PDB file of C-alpha atoms in Angstrom:
ATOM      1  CA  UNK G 113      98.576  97.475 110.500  1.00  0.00           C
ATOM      2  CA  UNK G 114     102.004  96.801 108.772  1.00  0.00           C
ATOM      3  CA  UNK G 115     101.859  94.249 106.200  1.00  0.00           C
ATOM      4  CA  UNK G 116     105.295  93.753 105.044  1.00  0.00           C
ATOM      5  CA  UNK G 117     108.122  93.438 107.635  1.00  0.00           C
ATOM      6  CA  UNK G 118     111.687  94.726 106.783  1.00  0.00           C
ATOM      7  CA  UNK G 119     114.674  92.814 107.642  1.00  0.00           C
ATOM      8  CA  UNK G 120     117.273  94.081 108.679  1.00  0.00           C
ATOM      9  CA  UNK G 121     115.883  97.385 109.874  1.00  0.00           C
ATOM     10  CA  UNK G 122     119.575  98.826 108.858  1.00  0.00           C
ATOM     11  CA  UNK G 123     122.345  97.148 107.003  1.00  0.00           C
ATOM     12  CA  UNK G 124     126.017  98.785 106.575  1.00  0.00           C
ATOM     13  CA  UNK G 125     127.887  97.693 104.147  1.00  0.00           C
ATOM     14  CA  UNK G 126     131.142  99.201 101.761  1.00  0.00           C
ATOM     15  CA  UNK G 127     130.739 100.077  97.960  1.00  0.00           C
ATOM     16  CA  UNK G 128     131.089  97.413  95.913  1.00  0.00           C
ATOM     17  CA  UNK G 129     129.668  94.961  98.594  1.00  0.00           C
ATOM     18  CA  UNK G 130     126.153  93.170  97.778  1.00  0.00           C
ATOM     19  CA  UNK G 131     123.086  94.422  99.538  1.00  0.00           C
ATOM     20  CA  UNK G 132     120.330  91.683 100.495  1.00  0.00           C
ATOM     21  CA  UNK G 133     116.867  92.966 102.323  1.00  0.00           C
ATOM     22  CA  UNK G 134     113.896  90.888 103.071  1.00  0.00           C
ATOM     23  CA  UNK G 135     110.609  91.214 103.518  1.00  0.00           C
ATOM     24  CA  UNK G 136     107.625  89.097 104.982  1.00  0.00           C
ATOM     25  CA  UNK G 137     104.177  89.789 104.850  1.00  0.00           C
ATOM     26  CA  UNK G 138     100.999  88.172 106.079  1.00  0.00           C
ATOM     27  CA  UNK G 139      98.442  87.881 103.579  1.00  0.00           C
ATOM     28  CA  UNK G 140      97.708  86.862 100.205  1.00  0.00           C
ATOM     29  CA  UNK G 141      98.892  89.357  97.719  1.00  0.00           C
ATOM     30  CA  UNK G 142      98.389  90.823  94.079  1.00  0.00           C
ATOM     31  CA  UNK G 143     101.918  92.054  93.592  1.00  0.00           C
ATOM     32  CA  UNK G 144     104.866  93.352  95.792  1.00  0.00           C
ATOM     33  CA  UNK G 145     106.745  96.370  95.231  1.00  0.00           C
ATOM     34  CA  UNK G 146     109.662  98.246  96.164  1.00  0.00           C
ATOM     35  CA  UNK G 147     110.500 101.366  97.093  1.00  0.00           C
ATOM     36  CA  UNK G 148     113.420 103.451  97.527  1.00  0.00           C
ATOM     37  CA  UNK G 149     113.676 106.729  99.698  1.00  0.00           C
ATOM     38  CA  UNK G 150     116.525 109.313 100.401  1.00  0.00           C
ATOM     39  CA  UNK G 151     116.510 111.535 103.737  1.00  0.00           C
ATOM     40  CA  UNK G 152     114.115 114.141 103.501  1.00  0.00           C
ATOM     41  CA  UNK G 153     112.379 113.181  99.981  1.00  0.00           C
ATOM     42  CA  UNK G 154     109.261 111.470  98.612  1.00  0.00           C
ATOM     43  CA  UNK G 155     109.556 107.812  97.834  1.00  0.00           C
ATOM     44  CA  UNK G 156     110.488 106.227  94.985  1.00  0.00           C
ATOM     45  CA  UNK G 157     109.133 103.265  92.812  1.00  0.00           C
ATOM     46  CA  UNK G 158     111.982 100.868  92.165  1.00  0.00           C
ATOM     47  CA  UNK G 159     110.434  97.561  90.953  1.00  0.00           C
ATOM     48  CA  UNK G 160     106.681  94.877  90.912  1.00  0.00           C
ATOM     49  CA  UNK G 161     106.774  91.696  91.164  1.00  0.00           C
ATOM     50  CA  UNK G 162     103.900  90.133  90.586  1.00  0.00           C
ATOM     51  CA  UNK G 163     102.383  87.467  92.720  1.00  0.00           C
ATOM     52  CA  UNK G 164     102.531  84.750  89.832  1.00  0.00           C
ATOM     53  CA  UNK G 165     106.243  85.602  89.221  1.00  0.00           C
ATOM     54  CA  UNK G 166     109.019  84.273  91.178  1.00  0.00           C
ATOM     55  CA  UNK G 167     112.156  86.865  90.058  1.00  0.00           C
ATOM     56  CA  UNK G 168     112.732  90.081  88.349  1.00  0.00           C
ATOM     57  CA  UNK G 169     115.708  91.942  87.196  1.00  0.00           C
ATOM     58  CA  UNK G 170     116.193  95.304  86.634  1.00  0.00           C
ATOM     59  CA  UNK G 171     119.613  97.030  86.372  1.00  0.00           C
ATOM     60  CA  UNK G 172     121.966  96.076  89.438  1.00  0.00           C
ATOM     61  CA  UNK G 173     118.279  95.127  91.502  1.00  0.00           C
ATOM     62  CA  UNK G 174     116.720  91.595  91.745  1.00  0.00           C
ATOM     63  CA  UNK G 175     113.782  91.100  93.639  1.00  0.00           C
ATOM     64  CA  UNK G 176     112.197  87.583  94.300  1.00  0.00           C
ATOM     65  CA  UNK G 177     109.372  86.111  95.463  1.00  0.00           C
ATOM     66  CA  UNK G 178     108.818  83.197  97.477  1.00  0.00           C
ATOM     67  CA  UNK G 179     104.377  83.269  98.165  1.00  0.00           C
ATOM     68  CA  UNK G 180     104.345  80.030  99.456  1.00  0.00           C
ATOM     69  CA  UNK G 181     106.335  81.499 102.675  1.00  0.00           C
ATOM     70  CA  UNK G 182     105.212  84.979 102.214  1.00  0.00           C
ATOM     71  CA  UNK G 183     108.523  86.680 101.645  1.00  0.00           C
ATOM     72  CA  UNK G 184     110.684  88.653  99.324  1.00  0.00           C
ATOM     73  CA  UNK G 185     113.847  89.382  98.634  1.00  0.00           C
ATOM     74  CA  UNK G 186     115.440  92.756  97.348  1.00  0.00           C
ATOM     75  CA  UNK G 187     119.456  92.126  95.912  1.00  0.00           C
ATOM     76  CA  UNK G 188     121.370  95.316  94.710  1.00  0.00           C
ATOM     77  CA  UNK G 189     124.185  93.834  93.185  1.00  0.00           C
ATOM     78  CA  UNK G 190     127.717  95.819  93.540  1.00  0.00           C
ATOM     79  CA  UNK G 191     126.657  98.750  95.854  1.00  0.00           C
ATOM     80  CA  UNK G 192     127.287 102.386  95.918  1.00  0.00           C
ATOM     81  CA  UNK G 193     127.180 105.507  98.019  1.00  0.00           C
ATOM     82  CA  UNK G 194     125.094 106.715  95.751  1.00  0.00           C
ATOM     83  CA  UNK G 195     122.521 103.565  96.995  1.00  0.00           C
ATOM     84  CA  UNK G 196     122.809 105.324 100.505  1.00  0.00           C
ATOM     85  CA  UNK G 197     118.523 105.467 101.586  1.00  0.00           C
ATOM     86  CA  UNK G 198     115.933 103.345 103.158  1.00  0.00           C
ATOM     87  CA  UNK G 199     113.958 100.734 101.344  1.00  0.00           C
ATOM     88  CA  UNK G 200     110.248 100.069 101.790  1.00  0.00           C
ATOM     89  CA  UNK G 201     108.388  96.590 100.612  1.00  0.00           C
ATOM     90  CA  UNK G 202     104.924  97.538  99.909  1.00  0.00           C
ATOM     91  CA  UNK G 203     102.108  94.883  98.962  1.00  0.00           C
ATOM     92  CA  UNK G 204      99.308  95.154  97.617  1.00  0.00           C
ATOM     93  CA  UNK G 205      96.407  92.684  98.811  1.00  0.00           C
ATOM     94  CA  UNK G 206      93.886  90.283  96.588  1.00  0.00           C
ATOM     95  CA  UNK G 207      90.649  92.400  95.638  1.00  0.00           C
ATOM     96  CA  UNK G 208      92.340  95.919  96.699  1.00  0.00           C
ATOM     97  CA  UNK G 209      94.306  98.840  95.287  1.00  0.00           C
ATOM     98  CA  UNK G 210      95.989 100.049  97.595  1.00  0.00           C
ATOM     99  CA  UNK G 211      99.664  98.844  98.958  1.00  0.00           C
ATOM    100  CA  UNK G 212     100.782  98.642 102.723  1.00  0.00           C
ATOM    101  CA  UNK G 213     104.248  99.567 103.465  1.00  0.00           C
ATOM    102  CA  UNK G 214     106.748  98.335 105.622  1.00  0.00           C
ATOM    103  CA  UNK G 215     109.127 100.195 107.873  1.00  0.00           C
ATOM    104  CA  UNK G 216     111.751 100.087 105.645  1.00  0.00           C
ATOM    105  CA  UNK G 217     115.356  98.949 106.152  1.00  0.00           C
ATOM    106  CA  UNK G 218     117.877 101.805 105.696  1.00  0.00           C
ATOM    107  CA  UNK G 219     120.899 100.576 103.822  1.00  0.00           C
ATOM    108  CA  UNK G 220     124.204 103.037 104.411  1.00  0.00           C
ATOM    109  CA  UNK G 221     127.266 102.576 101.887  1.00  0.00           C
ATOM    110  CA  UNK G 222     130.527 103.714 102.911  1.00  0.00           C
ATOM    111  CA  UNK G 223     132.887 104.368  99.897  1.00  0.00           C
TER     112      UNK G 223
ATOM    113  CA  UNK F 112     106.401 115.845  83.270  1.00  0.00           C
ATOM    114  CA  UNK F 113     106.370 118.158  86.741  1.00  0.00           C
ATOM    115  CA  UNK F 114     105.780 114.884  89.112  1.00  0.00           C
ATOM    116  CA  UNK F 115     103.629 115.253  91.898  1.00  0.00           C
ATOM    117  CA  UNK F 116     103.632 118.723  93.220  1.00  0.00           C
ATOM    118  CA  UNK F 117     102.996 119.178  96.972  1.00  0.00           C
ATOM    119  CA  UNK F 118     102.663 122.538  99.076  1.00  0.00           C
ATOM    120  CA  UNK F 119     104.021 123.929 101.146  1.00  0.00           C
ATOM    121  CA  UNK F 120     107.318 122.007 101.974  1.00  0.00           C
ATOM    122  CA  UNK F 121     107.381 123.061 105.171  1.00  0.00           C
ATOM    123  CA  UNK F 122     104.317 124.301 107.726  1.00  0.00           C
ATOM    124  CA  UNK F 123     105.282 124.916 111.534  1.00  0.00           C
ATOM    125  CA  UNK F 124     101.851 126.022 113.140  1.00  0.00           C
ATOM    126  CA  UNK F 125     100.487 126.182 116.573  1.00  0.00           C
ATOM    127  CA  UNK F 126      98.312 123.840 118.226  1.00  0.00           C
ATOM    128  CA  UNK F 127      94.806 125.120 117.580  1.00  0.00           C
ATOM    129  CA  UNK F 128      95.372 126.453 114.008  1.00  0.00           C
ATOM    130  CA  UNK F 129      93.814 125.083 110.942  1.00  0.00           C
ATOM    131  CA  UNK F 130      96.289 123.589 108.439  1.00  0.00           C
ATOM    132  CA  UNK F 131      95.776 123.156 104.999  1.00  0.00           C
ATOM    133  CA  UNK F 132      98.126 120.769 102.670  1.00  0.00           C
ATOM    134  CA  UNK F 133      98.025 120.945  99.085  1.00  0.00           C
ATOM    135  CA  UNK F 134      98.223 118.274  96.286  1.00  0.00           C
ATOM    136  CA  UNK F 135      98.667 118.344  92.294  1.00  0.00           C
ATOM    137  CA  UNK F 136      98.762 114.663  91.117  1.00  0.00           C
ATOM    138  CA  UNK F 137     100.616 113.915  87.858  1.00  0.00           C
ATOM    139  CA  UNK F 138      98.152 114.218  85.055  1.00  0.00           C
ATOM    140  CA  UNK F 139      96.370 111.872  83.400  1.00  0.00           C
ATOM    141  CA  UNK F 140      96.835 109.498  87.008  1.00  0.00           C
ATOM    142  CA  UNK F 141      93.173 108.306  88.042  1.00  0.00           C
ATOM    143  CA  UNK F 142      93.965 107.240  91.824  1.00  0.00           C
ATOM    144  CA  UNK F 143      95.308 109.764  94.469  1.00  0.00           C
ATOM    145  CA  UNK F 144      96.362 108.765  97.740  1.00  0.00           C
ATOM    146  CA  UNK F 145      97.525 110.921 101.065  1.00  0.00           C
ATOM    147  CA  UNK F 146      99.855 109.313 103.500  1.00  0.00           C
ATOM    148  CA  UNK F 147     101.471 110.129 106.822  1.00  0.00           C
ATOM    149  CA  UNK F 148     105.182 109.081 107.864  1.00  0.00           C
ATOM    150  CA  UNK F 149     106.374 109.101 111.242  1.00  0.00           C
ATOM    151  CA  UNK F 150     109.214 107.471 112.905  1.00  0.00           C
ATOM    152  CA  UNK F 151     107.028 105.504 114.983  1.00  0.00           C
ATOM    153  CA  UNK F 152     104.537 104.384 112.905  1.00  0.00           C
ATOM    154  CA  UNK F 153     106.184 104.246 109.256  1.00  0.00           C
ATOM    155  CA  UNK F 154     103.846 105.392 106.375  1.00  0.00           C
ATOM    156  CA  UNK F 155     100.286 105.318 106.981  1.00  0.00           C
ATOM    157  CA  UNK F 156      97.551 105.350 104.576  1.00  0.00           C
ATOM    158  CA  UNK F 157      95.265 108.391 105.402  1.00  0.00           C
ATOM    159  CA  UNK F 158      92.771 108.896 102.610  1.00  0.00           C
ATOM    160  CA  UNK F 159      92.456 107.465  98.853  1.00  0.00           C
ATOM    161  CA  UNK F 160      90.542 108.521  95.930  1.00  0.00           C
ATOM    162  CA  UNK F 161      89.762 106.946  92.918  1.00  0.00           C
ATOM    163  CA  UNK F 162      88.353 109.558  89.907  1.00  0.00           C
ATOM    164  CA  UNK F 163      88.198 112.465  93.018  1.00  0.00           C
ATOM    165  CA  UNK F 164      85.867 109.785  94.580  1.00  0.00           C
ATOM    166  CA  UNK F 165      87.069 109.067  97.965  1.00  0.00           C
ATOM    167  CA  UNK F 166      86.953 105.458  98.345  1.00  0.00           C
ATOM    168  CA  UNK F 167      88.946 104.640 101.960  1.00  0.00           C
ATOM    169  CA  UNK F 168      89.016 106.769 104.413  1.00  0.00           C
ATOM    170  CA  UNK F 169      89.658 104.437 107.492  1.00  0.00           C
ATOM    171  CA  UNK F 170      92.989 105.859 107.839  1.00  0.00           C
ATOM    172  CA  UNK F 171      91.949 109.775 108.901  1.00  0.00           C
ATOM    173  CA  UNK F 172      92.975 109.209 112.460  1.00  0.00           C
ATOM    174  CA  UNK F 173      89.983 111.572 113.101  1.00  0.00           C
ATOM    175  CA  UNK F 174      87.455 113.718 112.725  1.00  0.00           C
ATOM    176  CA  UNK F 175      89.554 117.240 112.645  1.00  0.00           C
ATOM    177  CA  UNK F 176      91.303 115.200 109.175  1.00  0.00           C
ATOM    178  CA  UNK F 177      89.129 115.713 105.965  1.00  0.00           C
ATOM    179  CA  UNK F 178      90.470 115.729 102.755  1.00  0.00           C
ATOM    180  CA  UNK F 179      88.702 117.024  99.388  1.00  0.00           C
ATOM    181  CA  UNK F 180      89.350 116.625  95.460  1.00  0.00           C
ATOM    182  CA  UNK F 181      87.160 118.829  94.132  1.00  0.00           C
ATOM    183  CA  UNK F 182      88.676 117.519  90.748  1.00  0.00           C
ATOM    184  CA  UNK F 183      91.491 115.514  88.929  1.00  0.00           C
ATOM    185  CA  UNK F 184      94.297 117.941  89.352  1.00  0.00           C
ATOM    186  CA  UNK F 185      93.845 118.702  92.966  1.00  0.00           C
ATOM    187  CA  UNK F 186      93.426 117.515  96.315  1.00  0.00           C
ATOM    188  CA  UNK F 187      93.650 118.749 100.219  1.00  0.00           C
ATOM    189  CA  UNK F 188      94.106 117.086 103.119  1.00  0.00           C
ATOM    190  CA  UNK F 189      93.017 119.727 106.348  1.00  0.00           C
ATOM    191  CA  UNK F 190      93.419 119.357 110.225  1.00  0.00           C
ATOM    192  CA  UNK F 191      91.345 121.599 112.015  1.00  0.00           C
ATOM    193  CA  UNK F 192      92.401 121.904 115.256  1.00  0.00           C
ATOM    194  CA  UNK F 193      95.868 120.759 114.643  1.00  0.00           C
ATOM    195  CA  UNK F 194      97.393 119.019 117.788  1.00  0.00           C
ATOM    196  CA  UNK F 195     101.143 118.307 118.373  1.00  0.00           C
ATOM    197  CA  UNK F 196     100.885 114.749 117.722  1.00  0.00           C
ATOM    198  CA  UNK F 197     100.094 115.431 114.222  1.00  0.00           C
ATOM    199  CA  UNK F 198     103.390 116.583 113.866  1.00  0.00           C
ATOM    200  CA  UNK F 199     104.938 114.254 110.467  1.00  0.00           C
ATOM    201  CA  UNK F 200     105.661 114.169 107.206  1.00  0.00           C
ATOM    202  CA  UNK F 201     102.466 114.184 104.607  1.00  0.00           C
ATOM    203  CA  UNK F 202     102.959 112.697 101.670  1.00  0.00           C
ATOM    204  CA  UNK F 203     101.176 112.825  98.559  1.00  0.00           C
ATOM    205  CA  UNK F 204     101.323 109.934  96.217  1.00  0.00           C
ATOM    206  CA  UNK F 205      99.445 109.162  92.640  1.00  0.00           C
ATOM    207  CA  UNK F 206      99.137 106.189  90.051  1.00  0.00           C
ATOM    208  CA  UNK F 207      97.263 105.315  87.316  1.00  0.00           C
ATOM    209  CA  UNK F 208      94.887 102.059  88.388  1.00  0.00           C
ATOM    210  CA  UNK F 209      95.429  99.325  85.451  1.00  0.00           C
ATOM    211  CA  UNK F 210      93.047  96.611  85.765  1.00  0.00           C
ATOM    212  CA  UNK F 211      94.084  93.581  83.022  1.00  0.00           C
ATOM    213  CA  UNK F 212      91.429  90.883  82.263  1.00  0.00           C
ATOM    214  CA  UNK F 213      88.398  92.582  82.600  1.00  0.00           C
ATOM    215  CA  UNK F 214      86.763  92.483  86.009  1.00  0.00           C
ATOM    216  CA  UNK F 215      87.979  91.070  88.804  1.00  0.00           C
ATOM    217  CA  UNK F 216      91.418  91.214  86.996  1.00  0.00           C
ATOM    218  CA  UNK F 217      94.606  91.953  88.895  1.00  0.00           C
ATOM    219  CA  UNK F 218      95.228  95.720  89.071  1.00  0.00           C
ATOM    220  CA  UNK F 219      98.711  97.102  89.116  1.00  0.00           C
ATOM    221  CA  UNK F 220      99.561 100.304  90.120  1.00  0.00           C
ATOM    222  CA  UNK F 221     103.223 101.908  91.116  1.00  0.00           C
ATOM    223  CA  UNK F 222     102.675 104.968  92.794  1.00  0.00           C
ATOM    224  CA  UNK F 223     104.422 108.037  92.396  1.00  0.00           C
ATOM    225  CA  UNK F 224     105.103 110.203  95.082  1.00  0.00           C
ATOM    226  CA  UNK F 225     105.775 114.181  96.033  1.00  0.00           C
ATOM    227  CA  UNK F 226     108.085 115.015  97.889  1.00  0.00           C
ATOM    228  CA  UNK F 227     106.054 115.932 101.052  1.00  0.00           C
ATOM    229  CA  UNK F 228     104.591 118.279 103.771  1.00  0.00           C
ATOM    230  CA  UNK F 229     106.762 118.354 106.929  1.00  0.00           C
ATOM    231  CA  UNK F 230     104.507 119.779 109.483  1.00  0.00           C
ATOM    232  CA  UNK F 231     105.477 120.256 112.376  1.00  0.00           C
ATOM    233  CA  UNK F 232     102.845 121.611 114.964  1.00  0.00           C
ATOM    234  CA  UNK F 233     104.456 123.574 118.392  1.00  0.00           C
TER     235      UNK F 233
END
């Protein structure tokens, strides 16, 4: 079953614009992660957040993490077309190593 | 560093045939893991292994999926008989499994993926 919930399931926004996905999962975690993938390729690791941290930075991306209501937050600050791809939350559960993905929300930038 | 290598790209077969999909983890990555993406499902876990060691299998939706690492560099994932529903992407994905603390310490592992098997099965 799907852990972490996307929302929105697509978002359309214009470069330059702010891009804000959530996700919400179900049960307790070990970290949450991020992924990133363009049409047609593999996915790709963006940022962890550990489940004893609240925010991260990394470049124009800041993810945060709210456990007490089981939710996250992915912010990519001043978009581009370039950032044109669907996003996956992925968590990985207390006591396992694996992560459960999300269905993703696909972000589209128009220049 | 190559990535993770995945072959072939593309497989179109007919229902019935035996399909093989092909996996070289990046080296020097402990944990290998084989997932399916669909439209209607997302991106399933299929298969894991840990040190070629399968540890979860629950995934394989059933018996005609088996998947093998015979050792660290490679790995298969085969449907025999393929069926049309098994039509998807495959992908291939491998990290490195950290655990901090000693046992029972918090393990943290991005995985890295290839870029995937589109099968499609007529």
């Amino acid at each position: 079953s799907q852990q972490g919930e996307e929302d929105p399931q697509a978002l359309s926004i214009q470069e330059g614009e702010n891009a804000t996905m959530n996700c919400s999962y179900k049960t307790s975690i070990n970290n949450l992660q991020w992924y990133r993938q363009n049409s047609g390729r593999g996915l790709v690791h963006l940022i962890l957040i550990r489940s004893n941290e609240r925010e991260k930075h990394s470049g124009r991306l800041r993810v945060t993490l709210d456990t007490s209501k089981k939710s996250s937050s992915l912010l990519i600050t001043a978009s581009r077309a370039a950032d044109t791809a669907s996003y996956f939350c992925a968590t990985m559960n207390s006591g396992y190593s694996t992560l459960t993905f999300g269905k993703g929300t696909m972000l589209l930038v128009s220049p | 560093d190559a990535g993770v290598i995945q072959s072939p790209r593309h497989e179109v077969t007919e229902m019935g045939q035996e399909v093989t999909l092909r996996c070289k983890p990046i080296s020097g990555h402990n944990s290998l893991f084989w997932y399916r993406q669909t439209m209607m499902r997302g991106l399933e876990l299929l298969i894991y292994f840990n040190n070629n060691v399968p540890i979860d299998d629950s995934g394989m939706p059933e018996d005609r999926f088996s998947a093998k690492m015979p050792n660290a560099s490679f790995s298969t994932l085969k449907i025999q008989p393929s069926e049309p529903r098994d039509s998807a992407v495959y992908f291939c994905a491998s990290s490195l499994l950290l655990r901090v603390g000693g046992v029972g310490g918090p393990t943290y592992n991005e995985q890295f993926f290839g870029p995937g098997t589109r099968l499609t099965v007529l």
